[in-house]
Short mmCIF file of C-alpha atoms in Angstrom, two decimals:
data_model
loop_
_atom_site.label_atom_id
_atom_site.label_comp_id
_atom_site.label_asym_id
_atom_site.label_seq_id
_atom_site.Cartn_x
_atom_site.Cartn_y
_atom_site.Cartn_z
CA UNK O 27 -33.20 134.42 164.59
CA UNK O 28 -30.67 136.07 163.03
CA UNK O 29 -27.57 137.77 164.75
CA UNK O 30 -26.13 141.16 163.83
CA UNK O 31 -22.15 141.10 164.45
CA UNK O 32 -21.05 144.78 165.89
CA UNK O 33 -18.18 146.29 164.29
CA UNK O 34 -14.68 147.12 165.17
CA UNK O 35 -15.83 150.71 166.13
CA UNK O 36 -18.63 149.42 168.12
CA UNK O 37 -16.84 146.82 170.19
CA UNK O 38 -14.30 149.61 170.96
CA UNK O 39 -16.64 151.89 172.21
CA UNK O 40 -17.56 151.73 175.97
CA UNK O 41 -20.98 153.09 175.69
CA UNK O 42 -22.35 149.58 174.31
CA UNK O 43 -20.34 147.60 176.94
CA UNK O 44 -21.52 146.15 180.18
CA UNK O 45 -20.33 148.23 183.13
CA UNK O 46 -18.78 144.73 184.51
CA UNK O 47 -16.65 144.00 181.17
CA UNK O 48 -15.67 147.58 180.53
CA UNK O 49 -11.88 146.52 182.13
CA UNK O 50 -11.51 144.46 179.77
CA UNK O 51 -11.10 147.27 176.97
CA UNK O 52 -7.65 148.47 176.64
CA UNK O 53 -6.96 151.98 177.45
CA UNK O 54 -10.05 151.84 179.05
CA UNK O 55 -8.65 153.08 182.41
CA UNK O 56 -5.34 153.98 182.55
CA UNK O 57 -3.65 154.65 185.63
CA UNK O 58 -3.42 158.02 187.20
CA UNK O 59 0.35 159.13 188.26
CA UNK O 60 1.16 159.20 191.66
CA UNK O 61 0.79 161.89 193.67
CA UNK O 62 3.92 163.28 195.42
CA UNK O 63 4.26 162.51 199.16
CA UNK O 64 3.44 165.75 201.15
CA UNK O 65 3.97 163.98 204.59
CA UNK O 66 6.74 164.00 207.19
CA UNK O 67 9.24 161.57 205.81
CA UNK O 68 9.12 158.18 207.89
CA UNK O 69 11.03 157.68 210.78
CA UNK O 70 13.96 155.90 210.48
CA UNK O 71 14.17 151.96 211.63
CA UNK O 72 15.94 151.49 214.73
CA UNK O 73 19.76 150.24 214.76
CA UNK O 74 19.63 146.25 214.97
CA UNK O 75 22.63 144.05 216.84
CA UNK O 76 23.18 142.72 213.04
CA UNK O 77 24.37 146.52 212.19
CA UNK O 78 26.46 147.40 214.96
CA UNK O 79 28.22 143.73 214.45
CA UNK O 80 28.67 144.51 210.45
CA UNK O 81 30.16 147.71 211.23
CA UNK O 82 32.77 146.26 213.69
CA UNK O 83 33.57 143.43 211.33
CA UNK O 84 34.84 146.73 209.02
CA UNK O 85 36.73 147.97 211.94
CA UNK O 86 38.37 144.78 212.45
CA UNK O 87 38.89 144.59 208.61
CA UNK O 88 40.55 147.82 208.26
CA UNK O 89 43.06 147.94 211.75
CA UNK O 90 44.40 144.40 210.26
CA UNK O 91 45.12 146.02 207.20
CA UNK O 92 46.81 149.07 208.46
CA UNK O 93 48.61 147.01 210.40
CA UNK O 94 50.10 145.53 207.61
CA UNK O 95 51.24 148.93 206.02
CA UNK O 96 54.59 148.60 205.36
CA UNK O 97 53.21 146.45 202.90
CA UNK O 98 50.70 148.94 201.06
CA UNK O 99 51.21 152.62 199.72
CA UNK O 100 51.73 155.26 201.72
CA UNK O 101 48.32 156.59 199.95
CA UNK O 102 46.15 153.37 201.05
CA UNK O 103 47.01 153.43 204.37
CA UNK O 104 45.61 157.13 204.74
CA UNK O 105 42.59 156.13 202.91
CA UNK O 106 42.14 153.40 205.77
CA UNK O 107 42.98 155.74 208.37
CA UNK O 108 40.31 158.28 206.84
CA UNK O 109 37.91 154.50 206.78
CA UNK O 110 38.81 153.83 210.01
CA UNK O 111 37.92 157.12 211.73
CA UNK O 112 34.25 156.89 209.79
CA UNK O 113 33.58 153.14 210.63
CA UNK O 114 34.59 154.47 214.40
CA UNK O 115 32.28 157.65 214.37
CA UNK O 116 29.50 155.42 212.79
CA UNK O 117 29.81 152.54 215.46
CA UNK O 118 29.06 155.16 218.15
CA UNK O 119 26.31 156.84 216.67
CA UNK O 120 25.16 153.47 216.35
CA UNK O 121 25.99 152.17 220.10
CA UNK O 122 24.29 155.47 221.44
CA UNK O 123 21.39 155.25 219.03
CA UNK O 124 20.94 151.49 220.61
CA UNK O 125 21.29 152.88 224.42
CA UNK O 126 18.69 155.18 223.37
CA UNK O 127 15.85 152.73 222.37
CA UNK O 128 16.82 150.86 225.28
CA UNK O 129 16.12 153.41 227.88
CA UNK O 130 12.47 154.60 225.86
CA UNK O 131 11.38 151.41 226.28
CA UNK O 132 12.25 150.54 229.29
CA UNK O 133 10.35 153.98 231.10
CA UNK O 134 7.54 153.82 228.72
CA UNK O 135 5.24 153.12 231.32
CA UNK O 136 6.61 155.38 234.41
CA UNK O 137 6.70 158.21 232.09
CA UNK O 138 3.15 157.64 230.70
CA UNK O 139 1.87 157.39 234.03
CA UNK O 140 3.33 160.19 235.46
CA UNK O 141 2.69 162.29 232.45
CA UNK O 142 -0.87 161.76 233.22
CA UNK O 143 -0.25 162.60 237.08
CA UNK O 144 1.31 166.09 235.94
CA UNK O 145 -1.58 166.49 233.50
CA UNK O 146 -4.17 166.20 236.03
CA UNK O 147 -2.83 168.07 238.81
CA UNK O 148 -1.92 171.34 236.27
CA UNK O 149 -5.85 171.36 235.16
CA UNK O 150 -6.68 171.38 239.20
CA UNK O 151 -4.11 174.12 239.42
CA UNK O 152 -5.08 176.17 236.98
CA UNK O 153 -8.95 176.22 237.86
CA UNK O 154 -8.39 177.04 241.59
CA UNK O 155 -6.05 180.17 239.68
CA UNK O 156 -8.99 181.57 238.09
CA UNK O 157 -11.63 180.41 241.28
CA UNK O 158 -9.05 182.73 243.66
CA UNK O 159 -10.15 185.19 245.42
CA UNK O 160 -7.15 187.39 246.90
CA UNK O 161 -4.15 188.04 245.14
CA UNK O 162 -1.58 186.51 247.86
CA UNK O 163 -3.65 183.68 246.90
CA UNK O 164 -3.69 183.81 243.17
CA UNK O 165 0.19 184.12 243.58
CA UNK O 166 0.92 181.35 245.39
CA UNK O 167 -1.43 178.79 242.88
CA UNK O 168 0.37 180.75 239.96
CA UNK O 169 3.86 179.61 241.66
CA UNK O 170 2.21 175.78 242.17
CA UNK O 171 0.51 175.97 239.10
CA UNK O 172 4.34 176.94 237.27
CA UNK O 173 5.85 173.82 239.16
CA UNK O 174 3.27 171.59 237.72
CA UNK O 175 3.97 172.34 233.86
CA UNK O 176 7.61 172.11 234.91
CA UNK O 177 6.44 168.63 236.29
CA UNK O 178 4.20 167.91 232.89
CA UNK O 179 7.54 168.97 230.73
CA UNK O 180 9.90 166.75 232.81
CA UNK O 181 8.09 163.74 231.57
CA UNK O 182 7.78 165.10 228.02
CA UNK O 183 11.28 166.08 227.40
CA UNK O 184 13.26 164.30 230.02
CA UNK O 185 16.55 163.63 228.08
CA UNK O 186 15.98 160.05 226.08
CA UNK O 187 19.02 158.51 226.31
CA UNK O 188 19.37 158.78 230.08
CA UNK O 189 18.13 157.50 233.03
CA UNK O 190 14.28 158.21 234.09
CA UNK O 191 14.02 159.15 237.66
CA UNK O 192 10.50 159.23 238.81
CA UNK O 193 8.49 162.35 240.07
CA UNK O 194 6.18 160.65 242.32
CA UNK O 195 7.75 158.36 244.08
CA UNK O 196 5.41 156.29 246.95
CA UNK O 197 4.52 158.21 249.66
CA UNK O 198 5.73 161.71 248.41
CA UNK O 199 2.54 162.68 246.85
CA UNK O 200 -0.08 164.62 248.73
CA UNK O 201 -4.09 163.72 248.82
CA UNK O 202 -4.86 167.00 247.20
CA UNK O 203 -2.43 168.74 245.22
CA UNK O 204 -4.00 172.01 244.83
CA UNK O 205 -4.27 172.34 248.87
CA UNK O 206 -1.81 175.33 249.57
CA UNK O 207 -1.27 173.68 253.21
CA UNK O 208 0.73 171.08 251.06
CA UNK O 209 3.86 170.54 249.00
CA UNK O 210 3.10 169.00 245.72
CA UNK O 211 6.61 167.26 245.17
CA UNK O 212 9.12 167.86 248.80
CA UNK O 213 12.17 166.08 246.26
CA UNK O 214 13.03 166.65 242.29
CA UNK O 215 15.05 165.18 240.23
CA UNK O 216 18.26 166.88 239.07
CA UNK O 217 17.44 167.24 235.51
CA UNK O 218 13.95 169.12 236.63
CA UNK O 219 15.94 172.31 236.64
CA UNK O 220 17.64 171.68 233.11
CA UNK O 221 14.12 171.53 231.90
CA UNK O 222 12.92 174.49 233.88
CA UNK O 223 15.81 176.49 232.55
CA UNK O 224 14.96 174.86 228.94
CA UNK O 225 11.45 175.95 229.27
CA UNK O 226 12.91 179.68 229.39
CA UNK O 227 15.66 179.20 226.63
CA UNK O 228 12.77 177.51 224.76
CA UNK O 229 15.53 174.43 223.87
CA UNK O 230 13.47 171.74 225.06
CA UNK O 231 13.19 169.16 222.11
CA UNK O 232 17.49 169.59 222.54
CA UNK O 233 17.24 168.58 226.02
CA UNK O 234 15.10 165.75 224.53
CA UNK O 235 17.14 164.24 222.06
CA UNK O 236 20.47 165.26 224.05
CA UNK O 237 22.96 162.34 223.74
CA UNK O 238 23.82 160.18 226.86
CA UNK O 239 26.38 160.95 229.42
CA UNK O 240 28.25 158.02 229.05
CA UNK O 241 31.41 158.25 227.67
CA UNK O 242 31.35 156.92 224.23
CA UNK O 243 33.43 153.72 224.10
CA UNK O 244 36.20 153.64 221.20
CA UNK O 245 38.04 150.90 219.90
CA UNK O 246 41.39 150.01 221.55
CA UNK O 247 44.75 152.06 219.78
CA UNK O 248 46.12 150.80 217.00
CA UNK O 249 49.40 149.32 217.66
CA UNK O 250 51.55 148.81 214.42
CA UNK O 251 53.62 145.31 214.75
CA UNK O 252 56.42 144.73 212.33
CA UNK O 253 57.19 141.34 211.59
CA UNK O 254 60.34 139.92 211.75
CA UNK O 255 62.64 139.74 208.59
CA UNK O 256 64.46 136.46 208.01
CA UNK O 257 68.02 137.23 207.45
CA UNK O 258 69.63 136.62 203.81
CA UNK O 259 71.54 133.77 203.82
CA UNK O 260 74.22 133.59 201.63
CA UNK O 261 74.60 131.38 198.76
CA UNK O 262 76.09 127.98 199.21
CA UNK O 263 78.44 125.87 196.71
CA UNK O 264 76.75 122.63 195.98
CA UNK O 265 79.33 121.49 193.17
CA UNK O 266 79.92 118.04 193.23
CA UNK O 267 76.84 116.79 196.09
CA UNK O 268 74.83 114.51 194.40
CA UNK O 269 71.22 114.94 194.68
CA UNK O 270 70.78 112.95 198.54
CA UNK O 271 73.25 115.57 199.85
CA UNK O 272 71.53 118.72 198.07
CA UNK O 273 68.37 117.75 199.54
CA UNK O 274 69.96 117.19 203.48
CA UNK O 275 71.57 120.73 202.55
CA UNK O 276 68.30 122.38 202.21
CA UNK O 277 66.48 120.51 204.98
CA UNK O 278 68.92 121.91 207.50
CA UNK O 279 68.16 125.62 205.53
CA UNK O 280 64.78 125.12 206.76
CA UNK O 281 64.99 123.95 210.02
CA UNK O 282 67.62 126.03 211.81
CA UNK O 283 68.89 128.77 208.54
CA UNK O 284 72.33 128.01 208.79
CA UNK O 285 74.15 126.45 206.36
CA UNK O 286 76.89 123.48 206.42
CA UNK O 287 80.06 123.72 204.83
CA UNK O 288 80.02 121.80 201.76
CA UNK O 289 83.51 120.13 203.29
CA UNK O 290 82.01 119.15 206.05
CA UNK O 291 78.34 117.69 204.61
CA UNK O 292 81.45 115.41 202.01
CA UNK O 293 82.86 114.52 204.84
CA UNK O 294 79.49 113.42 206.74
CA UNK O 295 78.60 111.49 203.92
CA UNK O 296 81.92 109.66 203.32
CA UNK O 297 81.73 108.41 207.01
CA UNK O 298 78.68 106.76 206.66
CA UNK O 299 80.75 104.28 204.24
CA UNK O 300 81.98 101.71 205.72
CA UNK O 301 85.70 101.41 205.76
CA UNK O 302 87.56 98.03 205.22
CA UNK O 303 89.94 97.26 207.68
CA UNK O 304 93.54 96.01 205.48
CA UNK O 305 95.58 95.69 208.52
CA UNK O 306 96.89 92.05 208.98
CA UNK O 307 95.80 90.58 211.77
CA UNK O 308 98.47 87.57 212.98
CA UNK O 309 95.84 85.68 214.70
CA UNK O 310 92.98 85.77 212.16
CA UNK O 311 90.49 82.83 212.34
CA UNK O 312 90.90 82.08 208.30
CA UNK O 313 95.00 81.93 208.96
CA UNK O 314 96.49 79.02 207.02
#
């Protein structure tokens, strides 16, 4: 049986290939370039203990090194200064970015409830609206039928950063909200007219993302400490101290920074020679 060999032409073409090999030609399938991203950009990730830390470790950094400035230029320490402001606006971005998270998830929940609550009793509103049959009536469920989307709103837009005080607490509900006998809600929260006023200023994502009351907490004033200079101390003659009484000269330099008269370190060291005694003694033991 004999066996043709294809050609270099044939091999390269793609027609005479399996559909399961045809990878394996080169240029075969070449990649497509990427599309550009139309989306929303992605959110970004949520400040981490690690970050705030790193950024106070560059506080830190930069308030021991100003306080060292009579050391540097004049031109460094305003650079630090300019650092330091930065490092200090980013920290409390970062502390109320942190405070922020903190409070969405803890009233996740209350707020999802509710939000459903609000939901509910607006749709109940809002059919007995169009089921009315006198106007006093229609009025009154347009009024109830207002406070409910101010209700629904509250737990949309309710400032993130701050505290989440509930609409419904127990017991203040009523059986059936759309009864006009009834109050839906007897108590509100404070911020419920900030988001009713919002609603007619048409600002309410800015009451959302509005920043927390709080005070934002700043590092401590820098306090510049200048270090105590050593006085000069004058030079000392060491002419004719050998090199045991140079060295005891210098030790007492170190210690206390005050200096002995050269007189008086000869004199120190020619009284720790002993000193024969040539008097004559007319009872000595060795008399003859």
């Amino acid at each position: 049986m004999a066996v043709t060999k294809r050609t270099i032409g044939q091999s390269q073409d793609s027609q005479h290939v399996h559909q399961s090999r045809r990878f394996l030609i080169p240029d075969s399938n070449p990649k497509q370039p990427k599309k550009p991203r139309l989306g929303p950009p992605r959110p970004r990730k949520q400040v981490s203990a690690s970050s705030v830390n790193a950024i106070k470790k560059k506080i830190r950094d930069v308030t021991r090194r100003l306080q060292r400035s009579h050391v540097v230029s004049a031109e460094t320490s305003v650079e630090d200064e300019r650092a330091l402001n930065a490092y200090q606006q980013e920290l409390a971005d970062a502390e109320a970015e942190k405070i922020r998270q903190k409070m969405i998830s803890k009233y996740h929940m209350v707020r999802f409830f509710e939000r459903q609550k609000a939901t509910r009793i607006l749709k109940k509103l809002k059919k007995r609206v169009q089921e009315a049959v006198s106007t006093e009536e229609s009025e009154l469920l347009k009024k109830r039928a207002h406070t409910a989307e101010v209700d629904l709103n509250y737990t949309l837009y309710h400032p993130l950063s701050e505290m989440y005080l509930s609409l419904y607490p127990p017991g203040t509900l009523p059986s059936n909200p759309a009864n006009l006998d009834e109050d839906i809600i007897p108590i509100r929260p404070p911020i419920w007219l900030e988001v009713e006023q919002a609603m007619a200023d048409g600002t309410l994502e800015k009451l959302r993302n509005r920043g927390s009351a709080k005070p934002v907490v700043t590092s401590k004033p820098l306090v510049k400490t200048h270090r105590k200079t050593k006085p000069e101390l004058t030079p000392v003659d060491t002419t004719g101290l050998n090199r045991r009484q140079r060295r005891s000269l210098h030790r007492d330099v170190q210690h206390s920074g005050k200096f002995k008269p050269a007189s008086q370190t000869k004199n120190h060291a020619s009284e720790t020679t002993p000193v024969e005694d040539n008097e004559d003694n007319d009872d000595g033991f060795f008399e003859v």
